Amino acid sequence: MIMLFSQRGGDFRRVGNMGRRSTHTPQQLRDLILDAAQSIIEAQGLAGLSAREIARRIEYSPGTIYNMFQNLDDVVLHVEGRVLDGLDQRLSEVLTSAGDKPPAQRVAQAYLAFSTQTPRLWNLLFEHHLPQSTQLPAWYQQKLETLTGRMEQAIAPEFTDGTAETRRDSARALWAAVHGITSLATADKLTSVTSQDAVRMIDDLVTTYLAGLAAPKH
Amino acid sequence: MIMLFSQRGGDFRRVGNMGRRSTHTPQQLRDLILDAAQSIIEAQGLAGLSAREIARRIEYSPGTIYNMFQNLDDVVLHVEGRVLDGLDQRLSEVLTSAGDKPPAQRVAQAYLAFSTQTPRLWNLLFEHHLPQSTQLPAWYQQKLETLTGRMEQAIAPEFTDGTAETRRDSARALWAAVHGITSLATADKLTSVTSQDAVRMIDDLVTTYLAGLAAPKH
């Protein structure tokens, strides 16, 4: 790790813009870096992201970023963490709000809406690959568990006789299925597969799947 | 269109390798170009494909490719056409073969197996985007229709009281859902979402969806 800047009492000194000096705590600096990385990804996708470009926007040296994060993948994982948090907030909102549709339908449609509104950030979750042999950190895994938990909660009403494990498996299968329709729609590939729009397809999928869960088992 | 080579009686003359001259009919030359493009994509993905690299492999000039195809996108679309044909052959085989599993289950699992065995060719169908305002050719649309038709055929047994249109809609929703599980598995993202493997998830999805189709409508 290269220390390009002196660190005094936990503060980092912004340089580069001579007319304007300011100091930030490590936490403020982390947030600045993640804000910059997120807006670069929103504007240009992952391909446009570099430590140099983040550094240019926040007016620190690239070395500062490596004081705060292990590497650029680590920065991206933390932006993904924000995306997962944002998605989870939307899902928990639709779960607690009243509505005519079953909760699983509301969760699935909220997932589609989220991906449509922020396609580049949503796509980041699937586009970004860690180098082989690198494990996802525990905090990231935990966020994924929380998201799947929302769908488990949503399908719980149809699960009168299933175990917690089969409910969990079903929640994940349904999640991945909804993801399929969403990703075809976001990639603009759905028009070549079907004239149905994604909202209707998800409606069909979730309705039929829930009816299947509620149907007596042979 | 640039004619770099004289065309005599429909034959193209291979040049570049002075010790070895041969002529090909236009159809042979198209096949040579598609063979080369396909093997480049299989080895390196779409990013490795260029007219220059195709030309180098078949020992013709890049101009020859543009005598046979409108542009590189057109070459790629025709490779995709081969992939769609190969997939359709697999699906029609599992549909006509006997088996314990319901036909929709066999079609869905064959789709997963195809993507697992030839991930780069399969991925090409989703990775390759035509320039905006360019329409997919009718022959390509027709191949997509044929594929969806396999799933329509597969779910027909559960569709005793539905219309042809609702059956078609359900076939497409189920297809896109299976695609979701498949694409997460192929991108090695499934491990981060679930410990279930893709075969089991598709089994869960299709079984529950078919039960939902068969369940009495409210």
Coordinates of C-alpha atoms in Angstrom, one line a residue:
Chain A
M1 CA 0.0 0.0 0.0
I2 CA 1.4 3.3 -1.0
M3 CA 0.9 6.3 1.2
L4 CA 0.9 9.4 -1.0
F5 CA -0.6 11.6 1.6
S6 CA 0.3 12.2 5.2
Q7 CA -2.4 11.1 7.5
R8 CA -2.8 13.2 10.6
G9 CA -5.1 12.2 13.4
G10 CA -7.3 10.2 11.0
D11 CA -7.9 13.1 8.6
F12 CA -6.9 13.2 5.0
R13 CA -5.9 16.4 3.3
R14 CA -7.4 17.1 -0.1
V15 CA -4.8 18.5 -2.5
G16 CA -4.7 19.3 -6.2
N17 CA -7.0 22.2 -6.2
M18 CA -4.7 24.8 -4.6
G19 CA -7.4 27.4 -4.0
R20 CA -9.5 25.0 -2.0
R21 CA -8.2 22.9 0.9
S22 CA -10.3 20.7 3.0
T23 CA -9.9 17.7 5.3
H24 CA -12.1 14.7 5.6
T25 CA -12.4 11.9 8.1
P26 CA -11.8 8.4 6.8
Q27 CA -15.5 7.8 6.8
Q28 CA -16.3 10.9 4.8
L29 CA -13.5 10.0 2.4
R30 CA -15.0 6.5 1.9
D31 CA -18.4 8.0 1.1
L32 CA -16.9 10.5 -1.3
I33 CA -15.1 7.7 -3.1
L34 CA -18.2 5.6 -3.3
D35 CA -20.4 8.5 -4.4
A36 CA -17.9 9.2 -7.2
A37 CA -17.6 5.6 -8.2
Q38 CA -21.4 5.2 -8.3
S39 CA -22.0 8.3 -10.4
I40 CA -19.3 7.1 -12.9
I41 CA -20.9 3.7 -13.2
E42 CA -24.4 5.3 -13.5
A43 CA -23.1 7.5 -16.4
Q44 CA -20.7 5.1 -18.2
G45 CA -21.1 1.6 -16.8
L46 CA -18.4 -0.4 -15.2
A47 CA -16.1 0.0 -18.2
G48 CA -15.7 3.7 -17.4
L49 CA -14.5 3.2 -13.9
S50 CA -10.9 3.7 -12.9
A51 CA -9.1 4.8 -9.7
R52 CA -7.7 7.7 -11.7
E53 CA -11.2 8.9 -12.7
I54 CA -12.5 8.6 -9.1
A55 CA -9.5 10.5 -7.9
R56 CA -10.0 13.3 -10.4
R57 CA -13.6 13.8 -9.4
I58 CA -12.9 13.9 -5.6
E59 CA -9.7 15.9 -6.1
Y60 CA -7.5 13.4 -4.2
S61 CA -4.7 11.3 -5.6
P62 CA -5.5 7.7 -6.7
G63 CA -3.3 6.6 -3.8
T64 CA -5.9 7.9 -1.4
I65 CA -8.4 5.4 -2.7
Y66 CA -6.0 2.5 -1.9
N67 CA -5.7 3.8 1.6
M68 CA -9.5 3.4 2.0
F69 CA -10.1 0.2 -0.1
Q70 CA -8.1 -2.9 -0.9
N71 CA -8.4 -2.4 -4.6
L72 CA -10.9 -1.3 -7.3
D73 CA -12.9 -4.5 -7.0
D74 CA -13.4 -3.6 -3.3
V75 CA -14.7 -0.2 -4.3
V76 CA -17.1 -1.8 -6.7
L77 CA -18.3 -4.3 -4.1
H78 CA -19.1 -1.5 -1.8
V79 CA -21.1 0.3 -4.5
E80 CA -22.9 -3.0 -5.1
G81 CA -23.6 -3.0 -1.4
R82 CA -25.4 0.3 -1.7
V83 CA -27.4 -1.0 -4.7
L84 CA -28.4 -4.1 -2.6
D85 CA -29.4 -1.8 0.2
G86 CA -31.5 0.4 -2.1
L87 CA -33.2 -2.6 -3.6
D88 CA -33.9 -4.1 -0.2
Q89 CA -35.5 -0.8 1.0
R90 CA -37.8 -0.9 -2.0
L91 CA -38.8 -4.5 -1.4
S92 CA -39.4 -4.0 2.3
E93 CA -41.6 -1.0 1.5
V94 CA -43.8 -3.0 -0.9
L95 CA -44.0 -5.8 1.5
T96 CA -45.3 -3.6 4.3
S97 CA -47.6 -1.5 2.2
A98 CA -51.1 -2.7 1.6
G99 CA -52.1 -3.7 -1.9
D100 CA -54.5 -5.8 -4.0
K101 CA -51.8 -8.0 -5.4
P102 CA -50.2 -10.8 -3.4
P103 CA -46.9 -9.9 -1.7
A104 CA -44.8 -12.1 -4.0
Q105 CA -46.3 -10.2 -7.0
R106 CA -45.4 -6.9 -5.4
V107 CA -41.9 -8.0 -4.6
A108 CA -41.3 -9.3 -8.2
Q109 CA -42.7 -6.2 -9.8
A110 CA -40.7 -3.9 -7.5
Y111 CA -37.6 -5.9 -8.6
L112 CA -38.4 -5.2 -12.2
A113 CA -39.1 -1.5 -11.6
F114 CA -35.8 -1.1 -9.7
S115 CA -33.9 -2.6 -12.6
T116 CA -35.7 -0.5 -15.2
Q117 CA -35.1 2.7 -13.3
T118 CA -31.4 2.2 -12.5
P119 CA -30.3 -0.3 -15.2
R120 CA -26.6 0.3 -14.9
L121 CA -26.4 0.0 -11.2
W122 CA -28.6 -3.1 -11.2
N123 CA -26.6 -4.6 -14.0
L124 CA -23.4 -4.0 -12.0
L125 CA -24.5 -6.8 -9.7
F126 CA -24.2 -9.3 -12.6
E127 CA -21.6 -7.7 -14.7
H128 CA -19.0 -7.4 -12.0
H129 CA -16.9 -10.5 -11.4
L130 CA -14.3 -10.9 -8.7
P131 CA -11.0 -12.5 -9.7
Q132 CA -11.2 -16.3 -9.4
S133 CA -10.4 -17.6 -5.9
T134 CA -11.6 -14.4 -4.4
Q135 CA -14.5 -15.0 -2.1
L136 CA -17.4 -12.7 -1.6
P137 CA -17.1 -11.0 1.8
A138 CA -19.5 -12.1 4.5
W139 CA -21.2 -8.7 4.7
Y140 CA -22.1 -9.0 1.0
Q141 CA -23.4 -12.6 1.4
Q142 CA -25.5 -11.3 4.3
K143 CA -27.2 -8.6 2.1
L144 CA -28.0 -11.3 -0.5
E145 CA -29.5 -13.4 2.3
T146 CA -31.6 -10.5 3.4
L147 CA -33.0 -10.0 -0.2
T148 CA -33.9 -13.7 -0.5
G149 CA -35.5 -13.4 2.9
R150 CA -38.0 -10.8 1.5
M151 CA -39.2 -13.3 -1.2
E152 CA -39.4 -16.1 1.5
Q153 CA -41.6 -13.8 3.5
A154 CA -43.6 -12.9 0.4
I155 CA -44.4 -16.5 -0.5
A156 CA -45.0 -17.6 3.1
P157 CA -48.8 -17.4 2.8
E158 CA -48.9 -20.2 0.3
F159 CA -46.5 -22.3 2.4
T160 CA -48.8 -23.9 4.8
D161 CA -47.3 -27.3 4.8
G162 CA -43.7 -26.8 3.5
T163 CA -40.5 -26.8 5.6
A164 CA -38.4 -23.7 6.0
E165 CA -35.9 -25.3 3.7
T166 CA -38.3 -25.9 0.8
R167 CA -39.7 -22.4 1.3
R168 CA -36.3 -21.0 1.0
D169 CA -35.6 -23.1 -2.1
S170 CA -38.8 -22.0 -3.7
A171 CA -38.1 -18.4 -2.9
R172 CA -34.8 -18.7 -4.7
A173 CA -36.1 -20.5 -7.7
L174 CA -38.9 -17.8 -8.1
W175 CA -36.3 -15.1 -7.6
A176 CA -34.0 -16.4 -10.3
A177 CA -37.0 -16.8 -12.6
V178 CA -38.2 -13.2 -12.1
H179 CA -34.6 -12.2 -12.7
G180 CA -34.7 -13.9 -16.1
I181 CA -37.6 -11.9 -17.3
T182 CA -36.1 -8.7 -15.8
S183 CA -32.7 -9.3 -17.4
L184 CA -34.2 -10.0 -20.9
A185 CA -36.3 -6.8 -20.5
T186 CA -33.4 -4.7 -19.4
A187 CA -31.1 -5.9 -22.2
D188 CA -33.9 -5.0 -24.7
K189 CA -33.9 -8.6 -25.7
L190 CA -37.5 -9.2 -24.6
T191 CA -39.0 -7.7 -27.8
S192 CA -37.2 -10.4 -29.8
V193 CA -38.6 -13.1 -27.6
T194 CA -42.1 -12.0 -27.0
S195 CA -44.6 -9.2 -27.6
Q196 CA -45.8 -9.5 -24.0
D197 CA -44.2 -6.9 -21.8
A198 CA -42.2 -7.8 -18.8
V199 CA -44.8 -6.6 -16.3
R200 CA -47.4 -9.0 -17.8
M201 CA -44.8 -11.9 -18.0
I202 CA -43.9 -11.5 -14.4
D203 CA -47.6 -11.3 -13.5
D204 CA -48.2 -14.6 -15.3
L205 CA -45.1 -16.3 -13.8
V206 CA -45.8 -15.3 -10.2
T207 CA -49.6 -16.0 -10.4
T208 CA -49.1 -19.4 -11.8
Y209 CA -46.2 -20.3 -9.5
L210 CA -48.2 -19.3 -6.4
A211 CA -51.1 -21.3 -7.7
G212 CA -48.7 -24.2 -8.0
L213 CA -47.5 -23.8 -4.5
A214 CA -51.0 -23.7 -3.2
A215 CA -52.1 -26.7 -5.2
P216 CA -52.3 -30.0 -3.4
K217 CA -49.1 -32.1 -3.8
H218 CA -49.5 -35.5 -5.5
Chain B
M1 CA -19.1 -2.9 -51.2
I2 CA -15.5 -3.3 -52.2
M3 CA -14.6 -6.1 -54.6
L4 CA -11.0 -7.0 -53.9
F5 CA -11.2 -10.2 -55.8
S6 CA -12.4 -11.0 -59.3
Q7 CA -15.5 -13.2 -59.2
R8 CA -15.7 -15.7 -62.1
G9 CA -18.7 -17.8 -62.7
G10 CA -19.7 -17.5 -59.0
D11 CA -16.4 -18.9 -57.8
F12 CA -14.1 -17.0 -55.5
R13 CA -10.3 -17.6 -55.7
R14 CA -8.4 -18.0 -52.5
V15 CA -5.2 -16.1 -52.4
G16 CA -2.6 -15.2 -49.9
N17 CA -1.1 -18.7 -49.6
M18 CA 0.8 -18.8 -52.9
G19 CA 1.6 -22.5 -52.7
R20 CA -2.1 -23.4 -52.4
R21 CA -4.9 -22.1 -54.6
S22 CA -8.4 -23.3 -54.4
T23 CA -11.8 -22.0 -55.5
H24 CA -15.0 -22.0 -53.6
T25 CA -18.6 -21.5 -54.6
P26 CA -20.3 -18.6 -52.8
Q27 CA -22.1 -21.2 -50.5
Q28 CA -18.9 -22.9 -49.6
L29 CA -17.3 -19.5 -48.9
R30 CA -20.2 -18.5 -46.6
D31 CA -19.8 -21.7 -44.7
L32 CA -16.1 -21.2 -44.4
I33 CA -16.6 -17.7 -43.0
L34 CA -19.3 -18.9 -40.5
D35 CA -17.1 -21.8 -39.4
A36 CA -14.2 -19.5 -38.7
A37 CA -16.4 -16.9 -37.0
Q38 CA -18.0 -19.6 -34.8
S39 CA -14.7 -21.1 -33.7
I40 CA -13.3 -17.6 -32.9
I41 CA -16.3 -16.9 -30.7
E42 CA -16.1 -20.3 -29.1
A43 CA -12.5 -19.7 -28.2
Q44 CA -12.4 -15.9 -27.4
G45 CA -16.0 -14.7 -27.2
L46 CA -17.5 -12.0 -29.3
A47 CA -14.7 -9.5 -28.3
G48 CA -12.1 -11.6 -30.2
L49 CA -14.1 -11.4 -33.5
S50 CA -13.0 -9.3 -36.4
A51 CA -13.2 -9.5 -40.2
R52 CA -9.4 -9.5 -40.3
E53 CA -9.2 -12.5 -38.0
I54 CA -11.8 -14.4 -40.0
A55 CA -10.0 -13.6 -43.2
R56 CA -6.7 -14.7 -41.8
R57 CA -8.1 -18.1 -40.8
I58 CA -9.8 -18.8 -44.1
E59 CA -6.9 -17.3 -46.2
Y60 CA -9.1 -14.8 -48.0
S61 CA -9.0 -11.1 -47.8
P62 CA -11.4 -9.3 -45.4
G63 CA -13.1 -7.9 -48.6
T64 CA -14.3 -11.3 -49.4
I65 CA -16.3 -11.4 -46.2
Y66 CA -18.1 -8.2 -47.3
N67 CA -19.0 -9.8 -50.6
M68 CA -20.8 -12.5 -48.7
F69 CA -22.3 -10.7 -45.8
Q70 CA -23.6 -7.1 -45.3
N71 CA -21.3 -6.5 -42.4
L72 CA -19.8 -8.2 -39.3
D73 CA -23.2 -8.0 -37.4
D74 CA -24.7 -10.0 -40.3
V75 CA -21.9 -12.6 -39.9
V76 CA -22.7 -12.8 -36.2
L77 CA -26.4 -13.1 -36.8
H78 CA -25.8 -16.0 -39.0
V79 CA -23.6 -17.7 -36.4
E80 CA -26.5 -17.1 -34.0
G81 CA -28.8 -18.7 -36.5
R82 CA -26.6 -21.9 -36.3
V83 CA -26.8 -21.7 -32.5
L84 CA -30.6 -21.4 -32.6
D85 CA -30.8 -24.4 -35.0
G86 CA -28.5 -26.5 -32.7
L87 CA -30.6 -25.6 -29.7
D88 CA -33.8 -26.4 -31.5
Q89 CA -32.5 -29.7 -32.6
R90 CA -31.8 -30.6 -28.9
L91 CA -35.2 -29.5 -27.8
S92 CA -37.0 -31.4 -30.5
E93 CA -35.0 -34.5 -29.6
V94 CA -36.0 -34.4 -25.9
L95 CA -39.6 -33.7 -26.9
T96 CA -39.9 -36.7 -29.1
S97 CA -37.9 -39.0 -26.8
A98 CA -39.7 -40.9 -24.0
G99 CA -39.0 -40.0 -20.4
D100 CA -40.3 -40.0 -16.9
K101 CA -40.3 -36.3 -16.6
P102 CA -43.0 -34.0 -18.1
P103 CA -42.0 -32.6 -21.5
A104 CA -41.7 -29.0 -20.1
Q105 CA -39.2 -30.3 -17.6
R106 CA -37.2 -32.0 -20.4
V107 CA -37.2 -28.9 -22.5
A108 CA -36.1 -26.7 -19.6
Q109 CA -33.3 -29.0 -18.6
A110 CA -32.1 -29.4 -22.2
Y111 CA -31.9 -25.6 -22.4
L112 CA -29.8 -25.5 -19.3
A113 CA -27.5 -28.3 -20.5
F114 CA -27.1 -26.6 -23.9
S115 CA -26.0 -23.4 -22.2
T116 CA -23.6 -25.2 -19.9
Q117 CA -22.0 -27.1 -22.7
T118 CA -21.5 -24.2 -25.1
P119 CA -21.6 -21.1 -22.8
R120 CA -19.9 -18.8 -25.2
L121 CA -22.1 -19.6 -28.2
W122 CA -25.2 -19.5 -26.0
N123 CA -24.1 -16.2 -24.5
L124 CA -23.7 -14.8 -27.9
L125 CA -27.5 -14.7 -28.3
F126 CA -27.7 -12.2 -25.4
E127 CA -24.4 -10.5 -25.7
H128 CA -24.7 -9.4 -29.3
H129 CA -26.7 -6.3 -29.9
L130 CA -27.6 -4.9 -33.4
P131 CA -27.1 -1.2 -33.8
Q132 CA -30.2 0.8 -32.9
S133 CA -32.9 1.1 -35.6
T134 CA -31.7 -2.2 -37.1
Q135 CA -34.4 -4.8 -37.2
L136 CA -33.9 -8.5 -36.7
P137 CA -34.3 -10.2 -40.0
A138 CA -37.5 -12.3 -40.6
W139 CA -35.5 -15.6 -40.8
Y140 CA -34.1 -14.9 -37.3
Q141 CA -37.5 -14.0 -35.8
Q142 CA -38.8 -17.3 -37.3
K143 CA -36.2 -19.3 -35.5
L144 CA -37.2 -17.7 -32.2
E145 CA -40.8 -18.5 -32.9
T146 CA -39.9 -22.1 -33.6
L147 CA -38.1 -22.3 -30.2
T148 CA -41.0 -20.9 -28.3
G149 CA -43.2 -23.3 -30.2
R150 CA -41.3 -26.2 -28.5
M151 CA -42.2 -24.9 -25.1
E152 CA -45.8 -24.3 -26.1
Q153 CA -45.9 -27.9 -27.3
A154 CA -44.3 -29.0 -24.0
I155 CA -46.9 -27.3 -21.7
A156 CA -49.9 -28.3 -23.9
P157 CA -50.9 -31.2 -21.7
E158 CA -51.7 -28.8 -18.8
F159 CA -53.6 -26.5 -21.1
T160 CA -56.9 -28.2 -21.3
D161 CA -59.0 -25.0 -21.0
G162 CA -56.7 -22.2 -22.1
T163 CA -56.7 -20.4 -25.5
A164 CA -53.8 -20.6 -27.9
E165 CA -52.8 -17.1 -26.9
T166 CA -52.7 -17.7 -23.2
R167 CA -50.7 -20.9 -23.9
R168 CA -48.3 -18.9 -25.9
D169 CA -48.0 -16.3 -23.2
S170 CA -47.4 -18.9 -20.6
A171 CA -44.8 -20.7 -22.7
R172 CA -42.9 -17.4 -23.0
A173 CA -43.1 -16.5 -19.4
L174 CA -41.8 -20.0 -18.4
W175 CA -39.1 -19.8 -21.0
A176 CA -37.8 -16.4 -19.7
A177 CA -38.0 -17.8 -16.2
V178 CA -35.9 -20.8 -17.1
H179 CA -33.5 -18.5 -18.9
G180 CA -33.1 -16.5 -15.6
I181 CA -31.8 -19.6 -13.7
T182 CA -29.7 -20.6 -16.7
S183 CA -28.0 -17.2 -17.1
L184 CA -27.2 -16.9 -13.4
A185 CA -25.7 -20.4 -13.5
T186 CA -23.7 -19.7 -16.6
A187 CA -22.4 -16.5 -15.2
D188 CA -21.3 -18.4 -12.1
K189 CA -23.5 -16.0 -10.1
L190 CA -25.8 -18.8 -8.8
T191 CA -23.4 -19.7 -6.1
S192 CA -23.7 -16.3 -4.6
V193 CA -27.5 -16.4 -4.8
T194 CA -28.2 -19.9 -3.6
S195 CA -26.6 -23.2 -2.7
Q196 CA -29.2 -25.1 -4.8
D197 CA -27.8 -26.1 -8.1
A198 CA -29.5 -24.9 -11.3
V199 CA -30.9 -28.3 -12.2
R200 CA -32.8 -28.5 -8.9
M201 CA -34.0 -24.9 -9.2
I202 CA -35.3 -25.5 -12.7
D203 CA -36.9 -28.7 -11.4
D204 CA -38.7 -26.7 -8.7
L205 CA -39.7 -23.9 -11.0
V206 CA -41.1 -26.1 -13.8
T207 CA -42.9 -28.5 -11.4
T208 CA -44.5 -25.7 -9.5
Y209 CA -45.4 -23.7 -12.6
L210 CA -47.0 -26.8 -14.2
A211 CA -49.0 -27.5 -11.0
G212 CA -50.2 -23.9 -11.1
L213 CA -51.3 -24.3 -14.8
A214 CA -53.2 -27.5 -13.9
A215 CA -54.8 -26.0 -10.7
P216 CA -58.4 -24.8 -11.1
K217 CA -58.6 -21.1 -11.9
H218 CA -60.4 -18.9 -9.3

